[in-house]
Amino acid sequence: MRKFLLIVITVNSLHSIAQKRTQIFFKDYVECYYSDKETKPISIYESPSGKIITELTVLTESLCWYKFAISESNNGWLKIENVIVLPACEGNELNNDIGKYKGKWISSENMKISLPHFTKESGVKINFYENTDKNSNIIFTAIEYLSTELTEVNGTWAKVKFKKNGKLYTGWIERKYQCPYPWTTCPVWN
């Protein structure tokens, strides 16, 4: 019951934030979030492996995390399109200028993508492909929730890695199944 109540409160928070900001989802980019389990700041770089220009502190407030829209990748580096702090930290200064770090880079380490809410009983299946093509080999088919780590982008396709039953998988997922939140209340894009 507590989990259900927390989800309802969080969804309502997102709704109120969405009304104040013109947009919180960016369908033209891969979106990810910084793992809420991490304890080290996020370094933002001028270029891949370049000079650090700033560090984003670890968010300690409940229900607050960094969500990044990513425009491209380069050998373990992700190029920032924008960054937002959601959902309960709408007063964070980054939200005043979400494009402040546009064109800068972050390491892909600990950048997460979850899958939208579904269960075995729903019959929904999400395929992870060998390439950015639905006709390529299917590496894995998810039939329930997974949290994955973003490693690369190609357009709106995300290359992710995850462990399932002790085995490491790496594959590409379509934009419509990418959820940039540590819970699973994301829409499935058509």
Tab-separated table of C-alpha atoms in Angstrom:
chain	number	residue	atom	x	y	z
A	1	MET	CA	0.000	0.000	0.000
A	2	ARG	CA	2.848	2.410	0.852
A	3	LYS	CA	4.481	1.741	-2.530
A	4	PHE	CA	1.196	2.446	-4.343
A	5	LEU	CA	0.726	5.685	-2.403
A	6	LEU	CA	4.293	6.768	-3.186
A	7	ILE	CA	3.715	6.142	-6.903
A	8	VAL	CA	0.472	8.171	-6.865
A	9	ILE	CA	2.176	11.085	-5.096
A	10	THR	CA	5.118	10.974	-7.480
A	11	VAL	CA	2.925	10.869	-10.595
A	12	ASN	CA	0.961	13.850	-9.283
A	13	SER	CA	4.237	15.695	-8.667
A	14	LEU	CA	5.323	15.026	-12.236
A	15	HIS	CA	1.984	16.310	-13.503
A	16	SER	CA	2.315	19.595	-11.616
A	17	ILE	CA	5.919	20.025	-12.788
A	18	ALA	CA	4.877	19.332	-16.381
A	19	GLN	CA	2.379	22.175	-16.175
A	20	LYS	CA	5.075	24.640	-15.051
A	21	ARG	CA	7.667	23.552	-17.603
A	22	THR	CA	6.676	23.290	-21.233
A	23	GLN	CA	8.284	19.892	-21.635
A	24	ILE	CA	9.863	17.170	-19.505
A	25	PHE	CA	10.041	14.385	-22.101
A	26	PHE	CA	12.169	14.823	-25.215
A	27	LYS	CA	11.082	12.178	-27.731
A	28	ASP	CA	13.780	13.157	-30.252
A	29	TYR	CA	16.594	12.122	-27.884
A	30	VAL	CA	17.586	9.170	-25.778
A	31	GLU	CA	16.878	10.057	-22.147
A	32	CYS	CA	18.522	8.563	-19.087
A	33	TYR	CA	18.873	9.229	-15.384
A	34	TYR	CA	21.779	9.143	-12.990
A	35	SER	CA	21.470	6.149	-10.733
A	36	ASP	CA	19.908	7.201	-7.445
A	37	LYS	CA	22.156	4.636	-5.747
A	38	GLU	CA	25.350	6.507	-6.668
A	39	THR	CA	27.281	8.555	-4.124
A	40	LYS	CA	29.776	10.393	-6.319
A	41	PRO	CA	29.100	13.657	-8.189
A	42	ILE	CA	28.560	13.727	-11.958
A	43	SER	CA	31.505	15.283	-13.768
A	44	ILE	CA	30.639	17.324	-16.848
A	45	TYR	CA	33.383	17.565	-19.446
A	46	GLU	CA	34.163	20.024	-22.219
A	47	SER	CA	34.739	17.092	-24.597
A	48	PRO	CA	35.120	13.307	-24.282
A	49	SER	CA	38.063	12.681	-21.925
A	50	GLY	CA	38.609	16.450	-21.878
A	51	LYS	CA	38.698	19.030	-19.131
A	52	ILE	CA	36.099	18.851	-16.334
A	53	ILE	CA	34.080	22.070	-16.385
A	54	THR	CA	31.852	21.359	-13.388
A	55	GLU	CA	30.456	18.655	-11.139
A	56	LEU	CA	26.808	18.106	-10.290
A	57	THR	CA	26.449	17.217	-6.629
A	58	VAL	CA	24.705	14.051	-5.546
A	59	LEU	CA	21.052	14.784	-4.832
A	60	THR	CA	20.092	13.718	-1.340
A	61	GLU	CA	16.463	14.853	-1.338
A	62	SER	CA	13.861	12.126	-1.607
A	63	LEU	CA	12.393	11.747	-5.108
A	64	CYS	CA	15.028	13.902	-6.817
A	65	TRP	CA	17.396	12.839	-9.573
A	66	TYR	CA	19.106	14.121	-12.719
A	67	LYS	CA	17.461	13.278	-16.056
A	68	PHE	CA	19.566	13.825	-19.167
A	69	ALA	CA	18.540	14.068	-22.817
A	70	ILE	CA	21.437	12.701	-24.896
A	71	SER	CA	22.095	13.661	-28.530
A	72	GLU	CA	25.070	11.418	-29.352
A	73	SER	CA	27.738	9.136	-27.915
A	74	ASN	CA	31.446	8.531	-28.372
A	75	ASN	CA	33.250	5.518	-26.831
A	76	GLY	CA	31.565	5.570	-23.425
A	77	TRP	CA	30.807	9.308	-23.461
A	78	LEU	CA	27.367	10.898	-23.821
A	79	LYS	CA	26.716	14.347	-25.291
A	80	ILE	CA	24.188	16.366	-23.277
A	81	GLU	CA	21.215	17.999	-24.972
A	82	ASN	CA	19.673	19.081	-21.660
A	83	VAL	CA	19.475	18.148	-18.000
A	84	ILE	CA	16.502	18.445	-15.627
A	85	VAL	CA	16.192	17.679	-11.914
A	86	LEU	CA	12.953	15.766	-11.246
A	87	PRO	CA	10.383	15.331	-9.829
A	88	ALA	CA	10.373	16.839	-6.339
A	89	CYS	CA	13.208	19.330	-6.870
A	90	GLU	CA	11.637	21.701	-9.338
A	91	GLY	CA	13.344	24.593	-7.528
A	92	ASN	CA	16.813	23.287	-8.462
A	93	GLU	CA	18.759	25.994	-10.302
A	94	LEU	CA	19.433	23.646	-13.250
A	95	ASN	CA	15.720	23.741	-14.060
A	96	ASN	CA	15.996	27.480	-14.782
A	97	ASP	CA	18.194	26.714	-17.808
A	98	ILE	CA	17.912	23.060	-18.822
A	99	GLY	CA	20.211	23.698	-21.811
A	100	LYS	CA	23.029	25.107	-19.674
A	101	TYR	CA	25.283	22.119	-20.445
A	102	LYS	CA	24.113	21.488	-24.011
A	103	GLY	CA	27.004	20.145	-26.082
A	104	LYS	CA	29.014	19.089	-23.013
A	105	TRP	CA	29.805	15.471	-22.152
A	106	ILE	CA	29.308	12.971	-19.318
A	107	SER	CA	30.582	9.441	-18.834
A	108	SER	CA	27.987	6.775	-19.587
A	109	GLU	CA	28.903	5.028	-16.337
A	110	ASN	CA	25.871	4.758	-14.028
A	111	MET	CA	23.484	6.388	-16.503
A	112	LYS	CA	20.318	4.319	-16.363
A	113	ILE	CA	17.278	3.593	-18.493
A	114	SER	CA	14.376	1.580	-17.100
A	115	LEU	CA	11.615	-0.141	-19.033
A	116	PRO	CA	7.995	1.078	-18.852
A	117	HIS	CA	5.640	-0.680	-16.453
A	118	PHE	CA	4.563	-4.121	-17.542
A	119	THR	CA	4.409	-7.621	-16.073
A	120	LYS	CA	4.587	-11.187	-17.343
A	121	GLU	CA	0.800	-11.298	-17.167
A	122	SER	CA	0.407	-8.256	-19.460
A	123	GLY	CA	1.774	-10.137	-22.460
A	124	VAL	CA	4.010	-7.183	-23.382
A	125	LYS	CA	7.443	-8.116	-24.705
A	126	ILE	CA	10.314	-5.736	-25.293
A	127	ASN	CA	13.047	-6.837	-27.658
A	128	PHE	CA	16.708	-5.911	-27.343
A	129	TYR	CA	18.336	-6.009	-30.773
A	130	GLU	CA	21.865	-6.676	-32.003
A	131	ASN	CA	21.731	-3.522	-34.174
A	132	THR	CA	19.555	-0.430	-34.514
A	133	ASP	CA	17.186	-2.291	-36.786
A	134	LYS	CA	14.110	-4.296	-35.815
A	135	ASN	CA	15.106	-6.859	-38.461
A	136	SER	CA	18.427	-7.582	-36.710
A	137	ASN	CA	18.945	-10.477	-34.312
A	138	ILE	CA	17.079	-10.288	-31.030
A	139	ILE	CA	19.581	-10.497	-28.162
A	140	PHE	CA	17.014	-10.680	-25.364
A	141	THR	CA	13.259	-10.303	-24.889
A	142	ALA	CA	12.107	-8.730	-21.627
A	143	ILE	CA	8.783	-9.867	-20.235
A	144	GLU	CA	9.011	-7.870	-17.002
A	145	TYR	CA	10.683	-4.776	-15.538
A	146	LEU	CA	14.418	-4.240	-16.065
A	147	SER	CA	16.811	-1.447	-15.156
A	148	THR	CA	19.599	-1.054	-17.690
A	149	GLU	CA	22.769	1.020	-18.043
A	150	LEU	CA	23.079	3.251	-21.115
A	151	THR	CA	26.324	2.718	-23.053
A	152	GLU	CA	25.704	4.288	-26.463
A	153	VAL	CA	23.118	6.084	-28.615
A	154	ASN	CA	22.326	6.064	-32.318
A	155	GLY	CA	19.564	8.515	-33.133
A	156	THR	CA	16.822	7.592	-30.681
A	157	TRP	CA	18.016	4.021	-30.201
A	158	ALA	CA	19.768	3.256	-26.916
A	159	LYS	CA	22.426	0.583	-26.491
A	160	VAL	CA	22.136	-0.741	-22.969
A	161	LYS	CA	23.635	-3.422	-20.803
A	162	PHE	CA	22.064	-5.356	-17.954
A	163	LYS	CA	22.383	-8.588	-16.015
A	164	LYS	CA	19.622	-11.158	-15.952
A	165	ASN	CA	19.992	-14.486	-14.154
A	166	GLY	CA	23.723	-13.856	-13.767
A	167	LYS	CA	24.315	-13.289	-17.493
A	168	LEU	CA	25.404	-9.923	-18.953
A	169	TYR	CA	23.419	-8.755	-21.997
A	170	THR	CA	24.059	-5.838	-24.332
A	171	GLY	CA	21.507	-4.746	-26.928
A	172	TRP	CA	19.648	-1.867	-28.564
A	173	ILE	CA	16.130	-0.771	-27.584
A	174	GLU	CA	13.745	1.507	-29.408
A	175	ARG	CA	12.905	4.959	-28.031
A	176	LYS	CA	9.329	3.986	-27.261
A	177	TYR	CA	10.489	1.564	-24.540
A	178	GLN	CA	13.027	3.827	-22.836
A	179	CYS	CA	12.040	5.134	-19.409
A	180	PRO	CA	14.389	7.782	-17.918
A	181	TYR	CA	13.126	7.289	-14.361
A	182	PRO	CA	13.956	4.890	-11.541
A	183	TRP	CA	10.314	3.820	-11.507
A	184	THR	CA	8.211	2.580	-14.390
A	185	THR	CA	5.404	5.076	-14.944
A	186	CYS	CA	6.720	6.216	-18.333
A	187	PRO	CA	4.560	6.313	-21.423
A	188	VAL	CA	5.284	3.940	-24.304
A	189	TRP	CA	5.907	6.175	-27.327
A	190	ASN	CA	4.237	5.309	-30.632
